[in-house]
mmCIF file of C-alpha atoms and ligand atoms in Angstrom:
data_model
loop_
_atom_site.group_PDB
_atom_site.id
_atom_site.type_symbol
_atom_site.label_atom_id
_atom_site.label_comp_id
_atom_site.label_asym_id
_atom_site.label_seq_id
_atom_site.Cartn_x
_atom_site.Cartn_y
_atom_site.Cartn_z
ATOM 1 C CA UNK M 91 27.291 122.413 87.638
ATOM 2 C CA UNK M 92 26.702 123.272 91.282
ATOM 3 C CA UNK M 93 26.623 120.699 93.937
ATOM 4 C CA UNK M 94 25.572 121.402 97.473
ATOM 5 C CA UNK M 95 27.079 122.607 100.758
ATOM 6 C CA UNK M 96 29.966 123.107 101.316
ATOM 7 C CA UNK M 97 30.518 125.144 98.170
ATOM 8 C CA UNK M 98 33.880 125.820 96.555
ATOM 9 C CA UNK M 99 34.915 128.734 94.363
ATOM 10 C CA UNK M 100 35.075 128.091 90.642
ATOM 11 C CA UNK M 101 38.070 129.397 88.726
ATOM 12 C CA UNK M 102 37.689 132.283 86.326
ATOM 13 C CA UNK M 103 37.163 130.951 82.784
ATOM 14 C CA UNK M 104 40.155 133.071 81.615
ATOM 15 C CA UNK M 105 43.225 134.878 82.971
ATOM 16 C CA UNK M 106 42.844 138.029 85.056
ATOM 17 C CA UNK M 107 44.182 140.158 82.191
ATOM 18 C CA UNK M 108 41.992 138.579 79.487
ATOM 19 C CA UNK M 109 39.602 141.542 79.389
ATOM 20 C CA UNK M 110 42.245 144.288 79.310
ATOM 21 C CA UNK M 111 41.959 147.167 78.695
ATOM 22 C CA UNK M 112 38.187 147.192 79.209
ATOM 23 C CA UNK M 113 38.422 145.539 82.616
ATOM 24 C CA UNK M 114 41.874 145.651 84.171
ATOM 25 C CA UNK M 115 43.583 142.610 85.657
ATOM 26 C CA UNK M 116 43.684 144.041 89.186
ATOM 27 C CA UNK M 117 39.924 144.593 89.199
ATOM 28 C CA UNK M 118 39.320 141.044 87.968
ATOM 29 C CA UNK M 119 41.652 139.607 90.592
ATOM 30 C CA UNK M 120 40.070 141.480 93.497
ATOM 31 C CA UNK M 121 36.567 140.908 92.160
ATOM 32 C CA UNK M 122 37.017 137.131 91.883
ATOM 33 C CA UNK M 123 39.521 136.297 94.622
ATOM 34 C CA UNK M 124 38.166 138.623 97.270
ATOM 35 C CA UNK M 125 34.587 139.722 96.530
ATOM 36 C CA UNK M 126 33.235 136.467 95.131
ATOM 37 C CA UNK M 127 35.318 134.449 97.596
ATOM 38 C CA UNK M 128 33.768 136.411 100.465
ATOM 39 C CA UNK M 129 30.245 135.600 99.287
ATOM 40 C CA UNK M 130 31.245 131.970 99.080
ATOM 41 C CA UNK M 131 32.855 131.911 102.535
ATOM 42 C CA UNK M 132 29.868 133.685 104.061
ATOM 43 C CA UNK M 133 27.439 131.313 102.360
ATOM 44 C CA UNK M 134 29.216 128.297 103.824
ATOM 45 C CA UNK M 135 29.314 129.982 107.227
ATOM 46 C CA UNK M 136 25.603 130.817 107.158
ATOM 47 C CA UNK M 137 24.712 127.277 106.066
ATOM 48 C CA UNK M 138 26.927 125.539 108.600
ATOM 49 C CA UNK M 139 24.197 125.221 111.229
ATOM 50 C CA UNK M 140 21.287 124.940 108.769
ATOM 51 C CA UNK M 141 21.435 121.231 108.008
ATOM 52 C CA UNK M 142 17.980 121.331 106.384
ATOM 53 C CA UNK M 143 19.584 123.357 103.571
ATOM 54 C CA UNK M 144 22.612 121.140 103.010
ATOM 55 C CA UNK M 145 20.966 119.261 100.147
ATOM 56 C CA UNK M 146 19.975 122.458 98.316
ATOM 57 C CA UNK M 147 21.705 123.600 95.151
ATOM 58 C CA UNK M 148 23.008 127.128 94.720
ATOM 59 C CA UNK M 149 20.081 127.886 92.402
ATOM 60 C CA UNK M 150 17.644 126.807 95.103
ATOM 61 C CA UNK M 151 19.451 128.746 97.830
ATOM 62 C CA UNK M 152 19.457 131.984 95.839
ATOM 63 C CA UNK M 153 15.664 131.926 95.888
ATOM 64 C CA UNK M 154 15.594 131.659 99.681
ATOM 65 C CA UNK M 155 13.589 134.097 101.791
ATOM 66 C CA UNK M 156 16.386 134.088 104.358
ATOM 67 C CA UNK M 157 18.300 137.270 103.472
ATOM 68 C CA UNK M 158 21.773 136.011 104.400
ATOM 69 C CA UNK M 159 21.289 132.815 102.405
ATOM 70 C CA UNK M 160 19.795 134.529 99.355
ATOM 71 C CA UNK M 161 22.338 137.368 99.279
ATOM 72 C CA UNK M 162 25.409 135.172 99.581
ATOM 73 C CA UNK M 163 24.162 132.422 97.259
ATOM 74 C CA UNK M 164 23.256 135.130 94.746
ATOM 75 C CA UNK M 165 26.692 136.673 95.186
ATOM 76 C CA UNK M 166 28.306 133.404 94.146
ATOM 77 C CA UNK M 167 25.921 132.544 91.295
ATOM 78 C CA UNK M 168 25.685 136.050 89.819
ATOM 79 C CA UNK M 169 29.457 136.388 89.661
ATOM 80 C CA UNK M 170 29.924 133.019 87.964
ATOM 81 C CA UNK M 171 27.299 134.117 85.457
ATOM 82 C CA UNK M 172 28.998 137.490 84.973
ATOM 83 C CA UNK M 173 32.441 135.924 84.346
ATOM 84 C CA UNK M 174 30.963 133.692 81.663
ATOM 85 C CA UNK M 175 29.094 136.601 80.082
ATOM 86 C CA UNK M 176 32.479 138.044 79.092
ATOM 87 C CA UNK M 177 35.261 137.144 76.682
ATOM 88 C CA UNK M 178 38.292 138.952 75.182
ATOM 89 C CA UNK M 179 37.852 142.396 73.650
ATOM 90 C CA UNK M 180 36.015 142.432 70.328
ATOM 91 C CA UNK M 181 36.309 138.702 69.733
ATOM 92 C CA UNK M 182 32.557 138.055 69.888
ATOM 93 C CA UNK M 183 29.737 139.487 67.785
ATOM 94 C CA UNK M 184 25.967 139.177 67.784
ATOM 95 C CA UNK M 185 24.869 136.287 65.573
ATOM 96 C CA UNK M 186 22.121 136.696 62.963
ATOM 97 C CA UNK M 187 19.505 134.673 64.837
ATOM 98 C CA UNK M 188 19.974 136.533 68.105
ATOM 99 C CA UNK M 189 20.047 139.891 66.298
ATOM 100 C CA UNK M 190 16.724 139.036 64.653
ATOM 101 C CA UNK M 191 15.218 138.128 68.027
ATOM 102 C CA UNK M 192 16.497 141.355 69.601
ATOM 103 C CA UNK M 193 14.919 143.334 66.753
ATOM 104 C CA UNK M 194 11.657 141.483 67.283
ATOM 105 C CA UNK M 195 11.663 142.360 70.983
ATOM 106 C CA UNK M 196 13.169 145.861 71.015
ATOM 107 C CA UNK M 197 12.808 147.256 67.488
ATOM 108 C CA UNK M 198 16.550 147.439 66.822
ATOM 109 C CA UNK M 199 19.679 145.978 68.412
ATOM 110 C CA UNK M 200 20.712 149.522 69.276
ATOM 111 C CA UNK M 201 17.426 150.122 71.059
ATOM 112 C CA UNK M 202 18.035 146.999 73.140
ATOM 113 C CA UNK M 203 21.468 148.340 74.094
ATOM 114 C CA UNK M 204 20.052 151.759 74.988
ATOM 115 C CA UNK M 205 17.415 150.195 77.249
ATOM 116 C CA UNK M 206 19.954 147.861 78.868
ATOM 117 C CA UNK M 207 22.379 150.744 79.476
ATOM 118 C CA UNK M 208 19.609 152.877 80.971
ATOM 119 C CA UNK M 209 18.833 150.121 83.475
ATOM 120 C CA UNK M 210 22.529 149.626 84.296
ATOM 121 C CA UNK M 211 22.966 153.353 84.885
ATOM 122 C CA UNK M 212 19.616 153.794 86.625
ATOM 123 C CA UNK M 213 20.167 151.026 89.164
ATOM 124 C CA UNK M 214 20.519 153.033 92.367
ATOM 125 C CA UNK M 215 23.334 151.736 94.545
ATOM 126 C CA UNK M 216 24.400 148.193 93.715
ATOM 127 C CA UNK M 217 22.986 145.505 91.492
ATOM 128 C CA UNK M 218 22.820 144.173 87.966
ATOM 129 C CA UNK M 219 21.150 144.874 84.629
ATOM 130 C CA UNK M 220 19.968 141.836 82.704
ATOM 131 C CA UNK M 221 18.724 140.568 79.397
ATOM 132 C CA UNK M 222 16.372 137.725 80.273
ATOM 133 C CA UNK M 223 14.040 135.213 78.700
ATOM 134 C CA UNK M 224 10.658 134.824 80.365
ATOM 135 C CA UNK M 225 8.678 131.596 80.773
ATOM 136 C CA UNK M 226 7.313 131.926 77.247
ATOM 137 C CA UNK M 227 10.714 132.597 75.694
ATOM 138 C CA UNK M 228 10.128 136.324 75.279
ATOM 139 C CA UNK M 229 13.161 138.614 75.749
ATOM 140 C CA UNK M 230 13.133 141.565 78.118
ATOM 141 C CA UNK M 231 15.548 143.775 80.031
ATOM 142 C CA UNK M 232 15.358 144.432 83.744
ATOM 143 C CA UNK M 233 17.556 145.256 86.700
ATOM 144 C CA UNK M 234 17.828 143.759 90.165
ATOM 145 C CA UNK M 235 19.212 145.253 93.399
ATOM 146 C CA UNK M 236 22.080 143.811 95.437
ATOM 147 C CA UNK M 237 22.618 140.131 94.574
ATOM 148 C CA UNK M 238 19.018 139.341 93.663
ATOM 149 C CA UNK M 239 18.295 137.319 90.555
ATOM 150 C CA UNK M 240 15.727 137.376 87.737
ATOM 151 C CA UNK M 241 15.297 133.674 88.554
ATOM 152 C CA UNK M 242 13.191 134.826 91.514
ATOM 153 C CA UNK M 243 10.647 136.115 88.988
ATOM 154 C CA UNK M 244 10.855 132.933 86.936
ATOM 155 C CA UNK M 245 13.004 134.624 84.269
ATOM 156 C CA UNK M 246 16.225 133.131 82.906
ATOM 157 C CA UNK M 247 19.263 135.417 82.606
ATOM 158 C CA UNK M 248 20.908 135.508 79.178
ATOM 159 C CA UNK M 249 23.274 138.418 79.851
ATOM 160 C CA UNK M 250 24.055 140.420 82.962
ATOM 161 C CA UNK M 251 26.327 143.267 83.963
ATOM 162 C CA UNK M 252 27.562 143.785 87.505
ATOM 163 C CA UNK M 253 27.215 147.484 88.326
ATOM 164 C CA UNK M 254 28.454 147.318 91.898
ATOM 165 C CA UNK M 255 31.229 149.894 92.288
ATOM 166 C CA UNK M 256 33.775 147.142 92.944
ATOM 167 C CA UNK M 257 33.253 145.987 89.340
ATOM 168 C CA UNK M 258 34.691 149.160 87.867
ATOM 169 C CA UNK M 259 35.938 151.652 90.451
ATOM 170 C CA UNK M 260 39.718 151.057 90.153
ATOM 171 C CA UNK M 261 39.728 151.935 86.472
ATOM 172 C CA UNK M 262 36.616 154.019 85.881
ATOM 173 C CA UNK M 263 36.327 155.643 89.330
ATOM 174 C CA UNK M 264 32.814 157.041 89.670
ATOM 175 C CA UNK M 265 32.077 156.925 85.929
ATOM 176 C CA UNK M 266 29.748 153.967 85.693
ATOM 177 C CA UNK M 267 28.627 155.205 82.290
ATOM 178 C CA UNK M 268 32.117 154.764 80.799
ATOM 179 C CA UNK M 269 32.345 151.244 82.197
ATOM 180 C CA UNK M 270 28.921 150.237 80.887
ATOM 181 C CA UNK M 271 29.616 151.589 77.389
ATOM 182 C CA UNK M 272 33.061 149.963 77.217
ATOM 183 C CA UNK M 273 31.661 146.671 78.530
ATOM 184 C CA UNK M 274 29.809 145.859 75.289
ATOM 185 C CA UNK M 275 33.130 144.997 73.630
ATOM 186 C CA UNK M 276 33.765 142.119 76.061
ATOM 187 C CA UNK M 277 30.306 140.558 75.889
ATOM 188 C CA UNK M 278 30.342 136.875 74.992
ATOM 189 C CA UNK M 279 27.473 136.861 72.475
ATOM 190 C CA UNK M 280 27.965 133.181 71.719
ATOM 191 C CA UNK M 281 27.086 132.414 75.314
ATOM 192 C CA UNK M 282 24.023 134.702 75.182
ATOM 193 C CA UNK M 283 22.789 132.903 72.075
ATOM 194 C CA UNK M 284 23.454 129.500 73.616
ATOM 195 C CA UNK M 285 21.386 130.401 76.693
ATOM 196 C CA UNK M 286 18.643 131.918 74.565
ATOM 197 C CA UNK M 287 18.334 128.740 72.475
ATOM 198 C CA UNK M 288 18.530 126.424 75.497
HETATM 199 MN MN1 LIG V 271 30.610 142.044 91.809
#
């Protein structure tokens, strides 16, 4: 899906207002057209004089030990992942197979959601909460700071929520908890299941 330098911004997989009223159109527009665009522009800028990195994919760059490369590559990748993790309000539901796997890993689906929410709310400052699959296919929840990725720990993201303030502040102000709880109704569970089975 990703080529190499110079990178270009992918379109949102839906209209800005597709997630209303859970995520308002203005937030989606600013989040994609300004925040993600800025990561992309900065990534290209940082890479301009690093010709040894011009054959690297975004996934390779986001594992870099160079902070500016890792942060900006992560900012592009994580947002693309986040857009695809969402779909219109209440149009997607957890399938039987995935529900069974969540019960196996967390006891109940509700317990999974409680643990995921706790990580999303407990992430100090900016970052993401994730449902991931480890190298052996086992599910777990974790959170990462800034634009870091579970891929750095060899874990594949299945679902992720952006808890940077820019993701919710226009509508939810300082109430991250209201955003996180409302967010469940726009999760694209079909995509989660697809990634889990991949
Ligand atoms: Mn964001």
